[in-house]
CSV table of C-alpha atoms and ligand atoms in Angstrom, one decimal:
chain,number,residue,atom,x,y,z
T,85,UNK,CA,0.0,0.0,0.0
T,86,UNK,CA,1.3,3.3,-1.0
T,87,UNK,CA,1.8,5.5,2.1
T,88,UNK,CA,0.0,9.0,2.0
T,89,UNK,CA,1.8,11.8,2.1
T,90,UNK,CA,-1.2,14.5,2.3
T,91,UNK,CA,-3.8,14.8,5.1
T,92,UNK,CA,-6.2,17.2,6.2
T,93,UNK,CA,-8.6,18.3,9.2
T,94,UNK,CA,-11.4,19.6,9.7
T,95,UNK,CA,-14.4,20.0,12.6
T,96,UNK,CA,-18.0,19.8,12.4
T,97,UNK,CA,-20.9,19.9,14.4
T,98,UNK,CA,-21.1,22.2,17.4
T,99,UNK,CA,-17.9,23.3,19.1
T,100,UNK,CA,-16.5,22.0,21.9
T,101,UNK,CA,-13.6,23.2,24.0
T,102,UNK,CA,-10.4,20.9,23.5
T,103,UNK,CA,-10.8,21.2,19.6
T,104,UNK,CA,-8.3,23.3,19.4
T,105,UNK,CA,-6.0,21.7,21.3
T,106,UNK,CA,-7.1,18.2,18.6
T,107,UNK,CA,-6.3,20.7,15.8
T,108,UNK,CA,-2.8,20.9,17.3
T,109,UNK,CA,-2.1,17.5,17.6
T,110,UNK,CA,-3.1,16.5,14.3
T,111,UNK,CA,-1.3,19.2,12.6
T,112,UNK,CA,2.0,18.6,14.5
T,113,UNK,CA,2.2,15.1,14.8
T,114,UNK,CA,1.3,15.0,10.9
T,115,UNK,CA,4.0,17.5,10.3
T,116,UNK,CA,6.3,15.6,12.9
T,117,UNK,CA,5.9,12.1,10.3
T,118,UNK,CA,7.0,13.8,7.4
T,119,UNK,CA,3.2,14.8,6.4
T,120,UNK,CA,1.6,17.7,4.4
T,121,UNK,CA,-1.4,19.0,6.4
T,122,UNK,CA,-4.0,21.0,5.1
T,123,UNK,CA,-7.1,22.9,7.1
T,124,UNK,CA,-10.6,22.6,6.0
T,125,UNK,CA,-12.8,25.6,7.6
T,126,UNK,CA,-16.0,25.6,8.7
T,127,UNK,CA,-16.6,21.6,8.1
T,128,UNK,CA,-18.0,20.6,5.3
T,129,UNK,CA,-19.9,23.5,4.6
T,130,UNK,CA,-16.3,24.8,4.3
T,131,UNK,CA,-15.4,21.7,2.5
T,132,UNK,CA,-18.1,22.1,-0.7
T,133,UNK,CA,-17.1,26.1,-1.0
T,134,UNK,CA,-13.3,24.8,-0.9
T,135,UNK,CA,-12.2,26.4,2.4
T,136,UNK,CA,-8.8,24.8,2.6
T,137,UNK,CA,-5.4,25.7,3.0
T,138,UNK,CA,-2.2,24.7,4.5
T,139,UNK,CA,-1.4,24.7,8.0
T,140,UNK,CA,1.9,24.9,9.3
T,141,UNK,CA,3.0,24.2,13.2
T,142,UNK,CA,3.2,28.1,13.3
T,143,UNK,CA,-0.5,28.1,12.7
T,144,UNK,CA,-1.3,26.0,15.5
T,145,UNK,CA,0.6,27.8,17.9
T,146,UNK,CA,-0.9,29.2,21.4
T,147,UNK,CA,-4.2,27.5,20.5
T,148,UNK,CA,-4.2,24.9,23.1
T,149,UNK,CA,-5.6,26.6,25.8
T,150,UNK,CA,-8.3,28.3,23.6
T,151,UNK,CA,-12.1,27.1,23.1
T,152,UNK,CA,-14.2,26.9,20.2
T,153,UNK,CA,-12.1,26.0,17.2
T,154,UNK,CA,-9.6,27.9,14.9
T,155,UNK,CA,-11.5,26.2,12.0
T,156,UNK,CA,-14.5,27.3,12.7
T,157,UNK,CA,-17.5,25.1,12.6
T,158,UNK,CA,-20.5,24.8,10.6
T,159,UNK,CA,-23.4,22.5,9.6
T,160,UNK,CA,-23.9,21.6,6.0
T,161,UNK,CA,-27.3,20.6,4.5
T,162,UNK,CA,-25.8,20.3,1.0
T,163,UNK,CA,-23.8,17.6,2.5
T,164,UNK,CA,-26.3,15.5,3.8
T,165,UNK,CA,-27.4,14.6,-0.3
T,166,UNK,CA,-25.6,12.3,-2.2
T,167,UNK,CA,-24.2,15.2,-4.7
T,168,UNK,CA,-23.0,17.0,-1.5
T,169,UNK,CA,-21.1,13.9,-0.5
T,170,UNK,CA,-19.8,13.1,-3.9
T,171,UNK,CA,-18.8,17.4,-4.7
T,172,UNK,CA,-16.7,16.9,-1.6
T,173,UNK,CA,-14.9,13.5,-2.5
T,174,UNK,CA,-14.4,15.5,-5.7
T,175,UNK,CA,-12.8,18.4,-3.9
T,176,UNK,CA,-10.7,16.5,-2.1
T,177,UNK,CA,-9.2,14.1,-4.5
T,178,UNK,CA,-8.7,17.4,-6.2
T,179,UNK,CA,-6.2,18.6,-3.6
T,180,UNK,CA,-4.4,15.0,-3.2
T,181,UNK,CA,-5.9,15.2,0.5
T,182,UNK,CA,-5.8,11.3,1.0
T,183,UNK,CA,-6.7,11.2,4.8
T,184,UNK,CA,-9.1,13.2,6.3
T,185,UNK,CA,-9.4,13.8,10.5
T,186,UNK,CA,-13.2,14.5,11.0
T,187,UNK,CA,-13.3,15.9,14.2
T,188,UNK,CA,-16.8,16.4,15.6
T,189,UNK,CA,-20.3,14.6,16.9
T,190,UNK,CA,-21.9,11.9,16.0
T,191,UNK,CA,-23.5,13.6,12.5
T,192,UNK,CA,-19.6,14.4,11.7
T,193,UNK,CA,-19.2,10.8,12.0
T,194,UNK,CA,-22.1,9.9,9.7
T,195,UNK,CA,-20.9,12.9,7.2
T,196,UNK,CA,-17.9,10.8,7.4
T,197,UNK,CA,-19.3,7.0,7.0
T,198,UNK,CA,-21.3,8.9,3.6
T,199,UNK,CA,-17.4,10.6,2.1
T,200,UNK,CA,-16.1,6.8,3.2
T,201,UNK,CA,-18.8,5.1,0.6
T,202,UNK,CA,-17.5,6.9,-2.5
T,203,UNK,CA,-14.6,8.1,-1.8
T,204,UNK,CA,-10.9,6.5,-1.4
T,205,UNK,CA,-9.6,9.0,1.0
T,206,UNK,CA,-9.2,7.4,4.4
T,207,UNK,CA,-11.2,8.8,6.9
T,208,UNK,CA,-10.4,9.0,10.6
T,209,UNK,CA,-13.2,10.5,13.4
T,210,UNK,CA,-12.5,11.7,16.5
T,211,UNK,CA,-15.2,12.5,19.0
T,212,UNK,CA,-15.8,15.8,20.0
T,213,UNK,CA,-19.0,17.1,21.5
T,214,UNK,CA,-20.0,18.5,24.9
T,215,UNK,CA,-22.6,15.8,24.8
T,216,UNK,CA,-20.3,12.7,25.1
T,217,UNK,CA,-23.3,10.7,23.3
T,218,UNK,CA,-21.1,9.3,20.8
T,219,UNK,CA,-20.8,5.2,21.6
T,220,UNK,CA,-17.0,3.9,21.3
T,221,UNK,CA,-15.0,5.9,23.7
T,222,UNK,CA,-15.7,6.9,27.4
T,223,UNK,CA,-15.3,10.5,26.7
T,224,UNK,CA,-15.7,12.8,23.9
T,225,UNK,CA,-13.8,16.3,23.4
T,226,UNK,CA,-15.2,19.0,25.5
T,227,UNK,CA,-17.5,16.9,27.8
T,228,UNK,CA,-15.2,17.1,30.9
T,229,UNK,CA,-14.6,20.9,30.5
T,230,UNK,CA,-18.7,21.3,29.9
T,231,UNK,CA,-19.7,19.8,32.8
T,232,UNK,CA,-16.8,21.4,34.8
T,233,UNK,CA,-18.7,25.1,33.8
T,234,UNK,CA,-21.8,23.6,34.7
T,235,UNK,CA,-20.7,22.3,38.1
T,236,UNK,CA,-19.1,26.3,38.4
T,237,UNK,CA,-22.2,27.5,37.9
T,238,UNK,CA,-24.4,25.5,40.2
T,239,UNK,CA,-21.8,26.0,43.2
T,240,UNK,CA,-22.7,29.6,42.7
T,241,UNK,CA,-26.2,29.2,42.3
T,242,UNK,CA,-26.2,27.2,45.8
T,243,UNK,CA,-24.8,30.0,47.9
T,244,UNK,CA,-27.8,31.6,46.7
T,245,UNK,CA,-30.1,29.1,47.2
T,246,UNK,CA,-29.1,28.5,50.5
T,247,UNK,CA,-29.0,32.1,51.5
T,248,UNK,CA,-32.3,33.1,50.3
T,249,UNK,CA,-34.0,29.2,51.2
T,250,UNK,CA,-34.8,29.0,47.5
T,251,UNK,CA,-35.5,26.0,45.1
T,252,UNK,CA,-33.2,26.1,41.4
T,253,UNK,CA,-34.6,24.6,39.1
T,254,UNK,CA,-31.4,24.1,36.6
T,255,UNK,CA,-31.4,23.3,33.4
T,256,UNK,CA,-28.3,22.1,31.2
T,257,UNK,CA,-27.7,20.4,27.9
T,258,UNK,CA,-28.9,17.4,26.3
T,259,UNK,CA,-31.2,17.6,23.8
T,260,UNK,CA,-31.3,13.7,23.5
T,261,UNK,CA,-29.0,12.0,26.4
T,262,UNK,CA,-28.4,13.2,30.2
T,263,UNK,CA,-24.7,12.9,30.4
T,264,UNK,CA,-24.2,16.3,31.4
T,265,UNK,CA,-27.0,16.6,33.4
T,266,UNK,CA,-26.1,13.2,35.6
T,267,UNK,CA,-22.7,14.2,35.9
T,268,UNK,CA,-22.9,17.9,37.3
T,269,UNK,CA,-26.1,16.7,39.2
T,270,UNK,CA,-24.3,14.6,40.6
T,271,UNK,CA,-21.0,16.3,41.3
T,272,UNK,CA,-23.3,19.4,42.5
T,273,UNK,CA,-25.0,17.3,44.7
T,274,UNK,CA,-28.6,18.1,43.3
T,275,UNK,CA,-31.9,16.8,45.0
T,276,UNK,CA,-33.0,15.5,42.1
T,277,UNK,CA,-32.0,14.7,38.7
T,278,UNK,CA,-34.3,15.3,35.2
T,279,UNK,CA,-32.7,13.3,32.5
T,280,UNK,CA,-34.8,11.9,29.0
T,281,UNK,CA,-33.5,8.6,29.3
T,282,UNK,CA,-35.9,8.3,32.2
T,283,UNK,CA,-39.4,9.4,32.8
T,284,UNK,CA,-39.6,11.2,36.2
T,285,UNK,CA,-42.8,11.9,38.1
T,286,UNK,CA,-43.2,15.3,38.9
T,287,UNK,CA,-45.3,14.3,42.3
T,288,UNK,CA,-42.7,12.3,43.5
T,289,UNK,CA,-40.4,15.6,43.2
T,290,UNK,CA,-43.0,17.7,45.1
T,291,UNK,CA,-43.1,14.6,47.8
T,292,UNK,CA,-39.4,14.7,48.3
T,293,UNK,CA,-39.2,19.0,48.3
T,294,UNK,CA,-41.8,17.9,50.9
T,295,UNK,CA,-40.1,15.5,52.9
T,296,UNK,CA,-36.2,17.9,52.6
T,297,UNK,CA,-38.2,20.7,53.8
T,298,UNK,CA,-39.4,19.3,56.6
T,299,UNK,CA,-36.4,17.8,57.8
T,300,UNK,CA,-35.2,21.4,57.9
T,301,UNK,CA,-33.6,21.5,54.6
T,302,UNK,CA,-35.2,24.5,53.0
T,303,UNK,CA,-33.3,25.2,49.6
T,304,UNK,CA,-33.0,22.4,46.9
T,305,UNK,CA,-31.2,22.2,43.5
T,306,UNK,CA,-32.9,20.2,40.8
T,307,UNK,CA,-31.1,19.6,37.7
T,308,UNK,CA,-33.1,19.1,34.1
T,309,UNK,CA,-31.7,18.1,30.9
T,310,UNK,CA,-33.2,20.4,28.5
T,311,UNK,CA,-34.2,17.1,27.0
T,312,UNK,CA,-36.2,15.8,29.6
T,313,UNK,CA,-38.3,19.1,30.4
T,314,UNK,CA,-37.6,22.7,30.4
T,315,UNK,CA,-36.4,24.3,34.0
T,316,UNK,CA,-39.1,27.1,33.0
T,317,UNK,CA,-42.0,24.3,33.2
T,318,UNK,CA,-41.0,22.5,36.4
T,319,UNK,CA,-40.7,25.8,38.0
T,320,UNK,CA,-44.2,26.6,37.2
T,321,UNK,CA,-45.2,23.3,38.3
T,322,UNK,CA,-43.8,23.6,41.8
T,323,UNK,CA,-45.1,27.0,41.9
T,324,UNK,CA,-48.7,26.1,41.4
T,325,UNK,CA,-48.0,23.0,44.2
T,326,UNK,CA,-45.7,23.9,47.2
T,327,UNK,CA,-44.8,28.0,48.8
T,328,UNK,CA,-41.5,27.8,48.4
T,329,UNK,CA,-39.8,30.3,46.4
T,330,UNK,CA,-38.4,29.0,42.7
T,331,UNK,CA,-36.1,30.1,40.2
T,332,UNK,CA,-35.2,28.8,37.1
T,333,UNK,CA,-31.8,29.4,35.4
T,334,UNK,CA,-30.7,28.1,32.2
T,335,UNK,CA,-27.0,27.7,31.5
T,336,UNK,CA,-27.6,27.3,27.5
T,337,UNK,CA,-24.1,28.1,25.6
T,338,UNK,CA,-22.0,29.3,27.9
T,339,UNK,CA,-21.1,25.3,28.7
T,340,UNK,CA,-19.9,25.4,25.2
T,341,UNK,CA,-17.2,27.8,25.3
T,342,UNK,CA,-14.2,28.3,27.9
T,343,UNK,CA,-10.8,27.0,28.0
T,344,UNK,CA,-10.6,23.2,28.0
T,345,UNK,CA,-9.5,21.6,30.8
T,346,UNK,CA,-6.3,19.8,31.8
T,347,UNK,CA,-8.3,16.3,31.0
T,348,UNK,CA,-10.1,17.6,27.8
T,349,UNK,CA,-6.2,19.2,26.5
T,350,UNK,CA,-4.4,15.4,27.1
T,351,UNK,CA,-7.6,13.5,25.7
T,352,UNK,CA,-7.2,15.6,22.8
T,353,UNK,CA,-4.1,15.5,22.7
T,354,UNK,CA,-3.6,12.2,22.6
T,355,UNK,CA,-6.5,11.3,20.3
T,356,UNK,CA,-5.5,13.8,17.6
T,357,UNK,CA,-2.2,12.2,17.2
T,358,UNK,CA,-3.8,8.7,17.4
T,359,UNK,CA,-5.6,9.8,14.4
T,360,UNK,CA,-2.5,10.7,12.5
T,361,UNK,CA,-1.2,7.1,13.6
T,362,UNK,CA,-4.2,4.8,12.1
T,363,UNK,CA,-3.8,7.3,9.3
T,364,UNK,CA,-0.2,6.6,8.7
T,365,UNK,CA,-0.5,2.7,9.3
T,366,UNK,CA,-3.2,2.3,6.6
T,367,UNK,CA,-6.4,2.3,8.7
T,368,UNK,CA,-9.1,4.1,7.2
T,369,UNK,CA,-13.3,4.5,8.1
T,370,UNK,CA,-12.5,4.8,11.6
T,371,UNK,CA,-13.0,6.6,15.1
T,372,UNK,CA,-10.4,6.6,17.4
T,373,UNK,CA,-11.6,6.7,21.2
T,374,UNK,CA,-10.3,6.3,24.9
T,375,UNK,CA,-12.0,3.3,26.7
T,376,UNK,CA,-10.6,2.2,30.0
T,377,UNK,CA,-7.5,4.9,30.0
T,378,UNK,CA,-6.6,3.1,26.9
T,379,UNK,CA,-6.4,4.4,23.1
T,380,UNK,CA,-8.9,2.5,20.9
T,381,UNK,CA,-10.4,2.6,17.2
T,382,UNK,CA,-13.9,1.5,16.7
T,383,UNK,CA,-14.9,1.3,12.7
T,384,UNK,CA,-17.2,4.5,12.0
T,385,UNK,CA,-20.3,2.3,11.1
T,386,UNK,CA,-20.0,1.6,14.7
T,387,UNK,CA,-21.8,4.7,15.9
T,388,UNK,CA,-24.7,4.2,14.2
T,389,UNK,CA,-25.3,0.5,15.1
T,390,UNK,CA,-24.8,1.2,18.7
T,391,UNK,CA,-26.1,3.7,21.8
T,392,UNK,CA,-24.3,5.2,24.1
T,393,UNK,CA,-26.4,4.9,27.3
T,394,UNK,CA,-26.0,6.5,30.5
T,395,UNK,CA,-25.3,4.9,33.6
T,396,UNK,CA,-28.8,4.7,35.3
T,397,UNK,CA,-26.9,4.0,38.7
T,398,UNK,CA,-25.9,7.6,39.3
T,399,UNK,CA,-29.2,8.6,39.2
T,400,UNK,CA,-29.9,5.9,42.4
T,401,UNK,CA,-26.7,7.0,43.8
T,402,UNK,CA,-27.6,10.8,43.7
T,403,UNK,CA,-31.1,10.0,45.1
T,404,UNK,CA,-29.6,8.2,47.9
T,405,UNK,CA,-27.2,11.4,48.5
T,406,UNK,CA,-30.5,13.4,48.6
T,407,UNK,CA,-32.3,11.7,51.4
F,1482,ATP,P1,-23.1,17.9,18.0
F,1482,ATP,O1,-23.4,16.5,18.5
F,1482,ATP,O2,-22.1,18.6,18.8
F,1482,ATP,O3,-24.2,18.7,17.6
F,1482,ATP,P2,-22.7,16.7,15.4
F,1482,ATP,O4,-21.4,16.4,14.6
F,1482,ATP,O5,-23.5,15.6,15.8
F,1482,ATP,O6,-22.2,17.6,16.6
F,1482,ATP,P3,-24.6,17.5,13.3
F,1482,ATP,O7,-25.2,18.8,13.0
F,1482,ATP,O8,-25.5,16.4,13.6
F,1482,ATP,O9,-23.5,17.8,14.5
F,1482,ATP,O10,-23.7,17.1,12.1
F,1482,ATP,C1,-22.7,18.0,11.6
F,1482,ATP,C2,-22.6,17.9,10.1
F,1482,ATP,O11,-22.3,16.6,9.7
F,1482,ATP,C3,-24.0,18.2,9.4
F,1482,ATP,O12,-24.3,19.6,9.3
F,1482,ATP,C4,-23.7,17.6,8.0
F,1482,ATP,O13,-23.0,18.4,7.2
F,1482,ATP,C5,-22.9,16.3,8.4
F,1482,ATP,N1,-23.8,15.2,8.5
F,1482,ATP,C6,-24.6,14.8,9.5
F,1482,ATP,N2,-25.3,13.7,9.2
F,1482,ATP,C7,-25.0,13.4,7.9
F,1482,ATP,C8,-25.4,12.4,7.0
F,1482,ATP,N3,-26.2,11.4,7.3
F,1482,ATP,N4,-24.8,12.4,5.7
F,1482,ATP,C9,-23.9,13.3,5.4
F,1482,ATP,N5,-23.5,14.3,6.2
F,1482,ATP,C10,-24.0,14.3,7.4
């Protein structure tokens, strides 16, 4: 097998802190094997309108600490339809680009499985999303650092809470999965937890306010994936049904942005160069992932045959916490 001599990267989907510090490890670790490396902006939305140019270990410099992504990000309809898909294989057999670093969600992945069908240019994923939905790897780029913010936020929010013997009603990410919401629920040690995976009853919450209040406990945290229910709605509810005083907050974007943390710079650290690796040894229509503090590649078809599901038992374990 010929060895490749040209790669590029790109991300897609929404941002997510440690991106940059992926761009950086790709980039240098290509350059550092002898490799050209090219940068594709704005995904591939960027991609079909032939956003690409070179990128040099200069252009990735003082990035690592920075959110969002150099490269911008995008989302492309065009290339959801076949003549998207096959334009872009075009464009890049065009520029000799013969690996490509798709680093992104789980549609990136898909956008990558489609490029994989028609195109010979070897394709290598690497998860990135705040949401850490994407099955194949333990964490995902950005996750850590997201629910880090979140937790930030809900420390604050419980001085207040406690001060003013309020209920927060909180709500945080996850339009389909309550990673984030388990995780900082948990860390934040919330009353009670809202996630969509599973369906809560909003009587039991007013029994356990209830029962906390009682027991002299008079300001509570609950935490809602925006997926489950909206804070706005649960505060209402609780209104109507107890006298306590309720606020609702919702964190919305600001969990996106902010510089990545120490966890979120090494896992993308690590996994960008990885990337370059499978590259370089002939792997192609993969996704490279940590599972068990261990590097690991997972075929790309992978995502969409599998779920990622959340680990119901830190939802018992932060009930128990709540008593
Ligand atoms: P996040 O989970 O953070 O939102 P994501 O990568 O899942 O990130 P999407 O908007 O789902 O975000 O996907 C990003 C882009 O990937 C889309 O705008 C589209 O260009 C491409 N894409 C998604 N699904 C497909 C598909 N089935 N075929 C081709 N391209 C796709």
């Amino acid at each position: 097998m010929k060895p490749i001599q040209r790669i590029a990267v790109m991300t897609s989907g929404g941002d997510a802190p440690g991106m940059n510090a992926c761009i950086r490890a790709v980039v240098r670790s290509a350059l550092y094997h002898g490799l050209e490396v090219y940068g594709i902006r704005r995904g591939f939305a960027g991609l079909l309108r032939e956003e690409i140019e070179p990128m040099t270990s200069l252009s990735v410099g003082g990035i690592i600490n920075r959110g969002g992504t150099i490269l911008r990000t995008a989302r492309s309809e065009e290339f959801k339809t076949p003549e998207g898909v096959r334009k872009g294989a075009e464009i890049l057999s065009r520029y000799g680009i013969e690996g490509l670093v798709i680093i992104g969600g789980d549609g990136s992945m898909r956008g990558g499985v489609e490029l994989s069908r028609i195109s010979n240019v070897r394709i290598m994923g690497v998860p990135g999303t705040i949401d850490n939905d994407i099955p194949g790897t333990d964490y995902a780029i950005g996750f850590d650092t997201a629910i880090n913010t979140a937790l930030e936020a809900i420390d604050r929010v419980r001085d207040t809470a406690y001060s003013h013997e309020r209920v927060f009603v909180i709500e945080v990410m996850g339009r389909h999965k309550g990673f984030i919401a388990l995780e900082v629920g948990l860390a934040g040690g919330a009353e009670a937890i809202l996630i969509p995976e599973v369906p809560y009853d909003l009587a039991a919450l007013l029994d356990m306010l209830h029962r906390s209040y009682e027991r002299g406990k008079h300001s509570s945290i609950i935490v809602v994936a925006e997926g489950a229910c909206r804070a706005e709605d649960v505060k209402k509810f609780l209104q109507e049904h107890t006298p306590y005083h309720v606020r609702a907050l919702v964190l919305g974007h600001m969990q996106r942005g902010g510089s990545p943390t120490a966890f979120d710079r090494v896992l993308a650290t690590q996994l960008g160069a990885y990337a370059v690796e499978r590259l370089l040894k002939g792997h192609t229509n993969e996704m490279v992932g940590m599972e068990g503090g261990r590097l690991v590649a997972v075929p790309i078809e992978y995502i969409q045959t599998t779920t990622k599901t959340v680990d119901v038992r830190k939802l018992e374990l932060a009930a128990m916490m709540a008593i």
